[in-house]
Amino acid sequence: MSRRSRLSRWVLAGYCVYLILPLYWLLTLALRSNADIAGVFELVPSNPTLANFAEILTNPVWYQGFVNSISYVLLNTLISVSVALPAAYVFSRYRFLGDRQLFFWLLTNRMAPPAVFLLPFFQLYSSIGLFDTPLAVALAHCLFTVPLSVWILEGFMSGVPTEIDDMARIDGHSFWFFFTRIFLPINRSAIGVTVFFCFMFSWVELLLARTLTGSEAKPIVVVMTRTVSASGMDWGVLAAAGVFTVLPGILVVWFVRQHLVKGFALGRV
Amino acid sequence: MLNVNNVRLSDSVTQGFDHGFAAGEMTVVLGGNQSGKTNLCRLLAGLPTQAAGEVWHGEQEWTALSPQKRSVAVVFQAFVNYPNWTVAQNIASPLLAQRVDDHERKRTVASLARTLGIDGLLERLPSELSGGQQQRLAIARALAQRADVLVLDEPLVNLDYKLREALVLELKTLLAETGATVIYTSTDPRDAFALGDQVMLLHEQCRVQAGTPLALYREPISLAAAHLMSDPGVNLLPGANRDSDKGCLAIRPEHVLLPGEADQTFADAKVFDMQVDSVERSGDETFVHGRVISNDNTTNEQHWVVRRPGMHSVSVGEMLALRLRGEDILNLALN
Amino acid sequence: MARIRLQEIAFTYPGASEPTLQPISLDIQDGEAFSLLGASGAGKTTLLNLLSGILPPTQGRIFFDDVDVTELPGRDRHLAQVFQFPVLYQSMSVAQNLAFPLTTRGSTLNREAIDKRVSAIAKELNIESILKRSANAISLFEKQLVAIGRALVRPDVSVVLLDEPLTAVEPSIKWRLRRTLKHVQDELGVTMIYVTHDQTEALTFAERVSVLADGQILQTGTPEAVYQNPAHQFVGHFLGSPGMNFLPSNAFPQPLQRSFVGDGDPETIGFRPESAGLTAPSEVLLSGIVETQRVLGTAQGRVVSMYGLRCGAAQVFVRSPASFACGDEVGIALQRWVGFREFLRVGSNGAE
Amino acid sequence: MAQNKTQDNRAWLGVLPVMLIVAFSGVIPLMTVVNYSVQDILDFNTRFFVGFEWYRETLTDPRFIDAFLRQLGFSAAVLAIEIPLGIVIARGMPTQGLRASLLLVLLATPLLIPWNVVGTIWQIYARSDIGLLGVTLNEMGFAFNYTAEPLHAWLTLLAMDIWHWTSLVALLAFAGLTSVPAACYQAAELDGASKWQVFRHVELPRLKGVLVIAVLLRLMDSFMIYTEPFVLTGGGPGNTTTFLSQYLATMAVGQFDLGPAAAFSVIYFLFILLFSWLFYASVMRSEEGS
C-alpha cells in the first residue's frame, strides 16, 4: 500500500515546477546578450549566444573572482575537516569533563549570525595584517564550518560500534594504525559528506567574504554584487556568473546524495 | 594459570572474589543477562569496564596493561569484523600487528580459513557473509592471534538454532587444540556441559559457585546456582521447609518421574500430587507444568515443571502422583 | 475463526531466476495451533507475507473459510500479525494500543464495549497492571504481550500470524511467553500460525507442524509424527539436537539388514540418538568406536552422556546412561529406526 | 551522542585543535564585541565605560524595534508555510529507484546555490520588465512591482525563501519517514487504520524528532538572514524589508558607531543562543530516549 497520497504527489510535482522555473530563467538570460534582454521579452531565447559565458572566462575581474573564491574555500575545508576529525572521534567515543557544554558551544558558533562578527573580524584581521587575503576569509569561515564538521562527523562516527575500537586494541594495533587504517576508511563517506558541506557553506557565504576582502582577494560572490551597480545592469553576464556558481554544487551533490540529508541535519538524522 | 583477585564486577558490588583459570583449560562462565559476564570478559581483556580487580597471568600482572600488551584474544557476541577489510585481511589483522612476515601470514590465514570452512570467501567483505560465516570469521581472527588467553562472550547466541548446535561441537575440538586458557560465557547450561572443563556461576554480578559441571549440577550451594544449571529452573518442594528462611529444598525438573515410569521402585521415593495445567512436547522431550500441593496440607503451593525424555500422553487437568528419589533432593541456601 | 486453505501457492520475486516458494498446498483447520518451521532463508517469511496480503502470490489461490481472499488486501482478511520485534504505537498508552484496532474501520463499538473488551484481553494476558503506562515505558517482554493483546482484541480476528515472536525476549523467560500464547490459543480458539526457525518453539506450540526447506514443504504432521517418522532425511536432521543419525543400510550386520527389508527396501537407515542403546560389541549388532563423550546430566543418580561414535566413515551420536571411555568399541542396539530411499521415507519399525 | 562511552579526560587532547581555532575566530571577536558594547569609543585611545547605556539605547531605538518585529514576522511566516509544505512534499517522494535520486538532487539544488546568487536569480525572475514572473503577473493584470510596493517586496521575499529552503524541511521530513520500519505500516494496515490514522499514529511520532530539528534550523537561519534580501530588495522600498542583520551591518560597517553596534550584536547573539539551547536540549533528549 503506497503511503504517498495523491495530494502529496501533486504538491511535489507543483513544487518541482516552482523550483525549476527560476533556474530555467537564469539560464535563458545567461544565453541572451544584454541588448537582446532589454529588447523584446521572450519565453525561449530566439538567438542564444555564449558570449556572456566567454566574458566570464576571459575577463580577469570575473575570472580572478572565481580563483579567489576557490582558494579560500579549499583552504577553509582543509583546515576545518582536519581539525574536526580528532574532535569528532573523541566526542563519539569518550565522556570527559565539560564534553556536553563544549558540544553545545560549538553549536552556538555554527548558528552565530555573521553580522555579529563583522566588526571584530575586520579589526582582528587588519590588526594582524591578514586583511584582504584568502586566509582571512578561510579562518573567518572556520567559525561556522568547524562546528558544522564536528557535528556531522560525530553523527556518523557514533554509528560505528565501539567494539571495532576494542577489537583493534585486542589485535594489538597501535591507536594511530587503528585510526588511519581502520577507523577513517570506515568513515570515508562521512568525510566525503563533511567536505561537501564545508565547501558549500564557505562557497555560499557573502557577508564576511565581502568585509574581509578589498581588491586583492575579492571572491566571485562579491564581484557579482559589486558589478551590478558599477557598469549598469549587465543582466546577461550576471546570469552567466550565476550559472557558474550553481554548477559546483549540482556536479558534486550526485556523489553524496545518500548521506545528503544526514549532513543537512548536522548528523542528527 | 590466569588468576583474578578481589574482582567486583560492578561498582554496586562490595565483596570481591578471587578465581584461578587453569592453563589450557576451558571454563564456561554461566549466568543470566546482566549477571556481569561481559564485564568479566572486558576486565580480562583489559578493555574499559565498570568491573575492578587484579588480573595476573602467571607471574606477570596484567591489571594495568592495555589489551595490546596482554596476550588475549576476544570473540564478541555481536559479530565484530572490520567492515572495510576483506575476510583475508580481517584474519591477518593480529598477524599484521605482531609483524609476522608475509609468507607466514598468508599460510596461517589460509589454514585458519580452511579450518573454519570460510576458505572460499577470502576476498569477500564481511557485509556479504551470513551471520554464521561472520562469526566464523571473528573466531578465525581470534585464533590467528595465537594468544595465551581466549575469551568468547556468548559467541553463538545470535545464530540460528541448528547453526549454534554445529558450531558448539566444532568449537570444542578447535579451542582444545589451541592449548590456550579459554573463557566462554553463556546463558545455556547445555554449553556448560558441552564445553566446560570448569564452570563458574554468576548471579547479579557475584560469583555464586565454581567447579566441574557435574559437581555444580549435583551439589549446587544456593537456589540461584541450582537454577542456572538446569533449563527450566529447579522446582521448590512445597511444605515445611519454606518458613525456615536460611534454606530450602528443591528438585530438578528432569529428576521428577511421571507415574508408571519408575521401572524399579527405589527405597526412599517421595510422592507429590500435581494438578496439570499445561503440557509441551518438543519432539525429544515432554514438559509437564502444574501446581503441586504438599501432602501435609499446609497452604504452601508450588508451580512445578516436569521434564521427561520421549513422548508422554498427559492431559491438562489430570492429577498425577509424581515420584522422586530422596537423594535427588537438593538442600539449598536461600541467598 | 477460520479454516485456511492454500491451493498450489507459489511466489517468485520479480527478476529472480528461481522461485522463492515452490507450489504449496496446505489445509489449516479452524481454531488450530499450527507452526511453520524452517531455517532462515527457507521461505517462511515469504509464505507469511502471502497469507497476510502484503505480497500477492505469483500463482495459486488462498481461501479463508472457503472465501477466495487472494485478491483481498490484508486489512479485509480479518487477520492480525505479531512481529519479531514488538510493533506498538509509541505515542499511545498500553490501553490505547489495545483499544486502537477496535476504533478503526468506522467501527460502531461504543466506549464502554471497547473498555470491556480491552480489560478482558488484559486479564487474559495478565497485563492489567501496565494498562495506564506509556507503550515505550515497559519491558520488551511486556511490549510483546501488548502486541499479542492487540492482535487478539478484535472480535472479528479469525487468524493470528506470529513471526518468530520470541526472538527479542530473554532466553530464561521465553517459556513463560510460550505458555501464555498456548493458554490464550486454547482459551479463544483462534487459528494461529507460528513461524520460527527454533524447533522447540514450533513443536511445543503447535498441534501440527510444517517443515519448510528451500521454498517447499517437506512434511506436515503432528509434532510426534514429524519427529519420530520424518518423511524426508532433512526433516530428520533438522529436528532434534543433535539430529537423526543416518547410515547406509549395508553398514549394518547381515541379520539386521534382513529386518530392514520391508515395503521399499531402504538404502539409508536413520535413528535418533535416544532410540538406540550402547552395549558390549557383538556381530549381530552394529559396532562403533567411542570418539567423544558429552555429559548431559544425571537420571536416577546415573550420569547420562551423549556419545559420539565412529561407524566406518560416518559419525553417529547415541544418548546413554552407560559409561564408556574414548576408544572403546561398543555395540549399538537399535530400538527404533526409519528407512529412506533417495531421501524419502520408505518404512520404519516403530508404530506409525 | 549517547552511546556506551568511557570516561577519560585525556580526550581533551583530541578537542584542543578545535578549541584553538574556534576560540581564535569566535571567542576573541565576541569578547571584543562585549567589550565595545559597554564603552563609548571616540578614537583608539579615548574610551570610557558607559555600562548598559548602549543596550538601553538599542532596545529603545525605534528602528531596531521595527527591524526586530519585521524579522519575527518574516521568520514566523517562513515557518508557517515551509514546515507543513515540506511535510506534504516529503510524503509524496518516492523511496527507491532512479526517480528518487534525481528528485533528491533537484530538491537539494537550491540549498547549494550561493545566497547572493539566489537573490540575483529572484531579482531577474521577479523584475516587472525582464522577469518571467514579473511580466506574467503584470500581463495578468496585477500591477506587480516589488521594487516599489512594500507588500510586493514582502511577498517576493517570502516566495524566494520558500523556493530556497523548503526542500531542507522536505529532505529532513523524508529522512524521518524512511526511518519508519515496514512492520509498522503492515501492523497499521492489518488494524484497518485510515490514511489519517496512519499519518497521526505511525508517521508523526517518528517525524517529531526530525521536525524539531527542521523548525529550529529554519528559525535560526531565517532569524539571521542578510544576503538574499540585501541583493533582492536592498532593504527597500524605504526600509520596509530591512531585517536585523542588515540593520546591524549598516550600523557596524557603515556609520562606525561601535558602541551601539556592539550592544546590538550581543542582544542578537543572546537570541540565537536561546534557540540553539532549545535545539541542543531537544536533540540530546531524543537521543537519550531512543
PDB file of C-alpha atoms in Angstrom, chain A residues 94 160-175 177-178 180-188, chain B residues 42 45-48 67-68 70 72-76 80-85 90 93-94 96-98 138 141 145:
ATOM      1  CA  TYR A  94      34.591   9.335  25.258  1.00  0.00           C
ATOM      2  CA  VAL A 160      30.294   2.868  14.126  1.00  0.00           C
ATOM      3  CA  PRO A 161      30.149   0.379  17.073  1.00  0.00           C
ATOM      4  CA  THR A 162      32.859   0.904  19.746  1.00  0.00           C
ATOM      5  CA  GLU A 163      33.552  -2.854  19.638  1.00  0.00           C
ATOM      6  CA  ILE A 164      35.579  -2.165  16.492  1.00  0.00           C
ATOM      7  CA  ASP A 165      37.923   0.080  18.508  1.00  0.00           C
ATOM      8  CA  ASP A 166      38.145  -2.652  21.195  1.00  0.00           C
ATOM      9  CA  MET A 167      38.837  -5.312  18.539  1.00  0.00           C
ATOM     10  CA  ALA A 168      41.717  -3.283  17.075  1.00  0.00           C
ATOM     11  CA  ARG A 169      43.238  -2.858  20.555  1.00  0.00           C
ATOM     12  CA  ILE A 170      42.915  -6.588  21.229  1.00  0.00           C
ATOM     13  CA  ASP A 171      44.504  -7.437  17.856  1.00  0.00           C
ATOM     14  CA  GLY A 172      47.463  -5.429  19.106  1.00  0.00           C
ATOM     15  CA  HIS A 173      47.260  -2.427  16.772  1.00  0.00           C
ATOM     16  CA  SER A 174      48.525   0.977  17.911  1.00  0.00           C
ATOM     17  CA  PHE A 175      45.963   3.759  18.133  1.00  0.00           C
ATOM     18  CA  PHE A 177      47.292   2.389  12.954  1.00  0.00           C
ATOM     19  CA  PHE A 178      43.671   1.861  14.012  1.00  0.00           C
ATOM     20  CA  THR A 180      44.294   5.775   9.927  1.00  0.00           C
ATOM     21  CA  ARG A 181      43.936   2.244   8.534  1.00  0.00           C
ATOM     22  CA  ILE A 182      40.599   1.145  10.048  1.00  0.00           C
ATOM     23  CA  PHE A 183      38.551   3.997  11.535  1.00  0.00           C
ATOM     24  CA  LEU A 184      38.997   6.651   8.834  1.00  0.00           C
ATOM     25  CA  PRO A 185      38.408   4.256   5.893  1.00  0.00           C
ATOM     26  CA  ILE A 186      35.186   3.102   7.579  1.00  0.00           C
ATOM     27  CA  ASN A 187      34.101   6.737   7.797  1.00  0.00           C
ATOM     28  CA  ARG A 188      35.275   7.769   4.321  1.00  0.00           C
TER      29      ARG A 188
ATOM     30  CA  ARG B  42      36.281  -6.881  29.388  1.00  0.00           C
ATOM     31  CA  ALA B  45      40.882  -8.333  28.013  1.00  0.00           C
ATOM     32  CA  GLY B  46      41.912  -5.009  29.549  1.00  0.00           C
ATOM     33  CA  LEU B  47      39.052  -3.111  27.922  1.00  0.00           C
ATOM     34  CA  PRO B  48      37.464  -0.173  29.780  1.00  0.00           C
ATOM     35  CA  PRO B  67      44.857  -5.021  25.610  1.00  0.00           C
ATOM     36  CA  GLN B  68      47.760  -4.629  23.169  1.00  0.00           C
ATOM     37  CA  ARG B  70      48.207  -8.710  27.022  1.00  0.00           C
ATOM     38  CA  VAL B  72      44.332 -12.061  24.982  1.00  0.00           C
ATOM     39  CA  ALA B  73      42.013 -12.673  22.003  1.00  0.00           C
ATOM     40  CA  VAL B  74      38.263 -11.963  22.139  1.00  0.00           C
ATOM     41  CA  VAL B  75      35.184 -13.017  20.175  1.00  0.00           C
ATOM     42  CA  PHE B  76      32.280 -10.626  20.843  1.00  0.00           C
ATOM     43  CA  VAL B  80      32.523  -7.684  15.111  1.00  0.00           C
ATOM     44  CA  ASN B  81      34.682  -7.582  11.976  1.00  0.00           C
ATOM     45  CA  TYR B  82      36.371  -4.695  10.184  1.00  0.00           C
ATOM     46  CA  PRO B  83      33.769  -3.769   7.521  1.00  0.00           C
ATOM     47  CA  ASN B  84      36.299  -2.165   5.187  1.00  0.00           C
ATOM     48  CA  TRP B  85      38.697  -5.132   5.102  1.00  0.00           C
ATOM     49  CA  ASN B  90      40.441  -9.484   8.837  1.00  0.00           C
ATOM     50  CA  SER B  93      44.914  -8.371  11.334  1.00  0.00           C
ATOM     51  CA  PRO B  94      46.548  -9.731  14.531  1.00  0.00           C
ATOM     52  CA  LEU B  96      49.945  -7.729  10.982  1.00  0.00           C
ATOM     53  CA  ALA B  97      50.193  -6.265  14.484  1.00  0.00           C
ATOM     54  CA  GLN B  98      52.687  -8.969  15.510  1.00  0.00           C
ATOM     55  CA  ALA B 138      35.651 -13.477  14.079  1.00  0.00           C
ATOM     56  CA  ARG B 141      40.804 -13.858  13.660  1.00  0.00           C
ATOM     57  CA  GLN B 145      46.408 -14.189  17.298  1.00  0.00           C
TER      58      GLN B 145
END
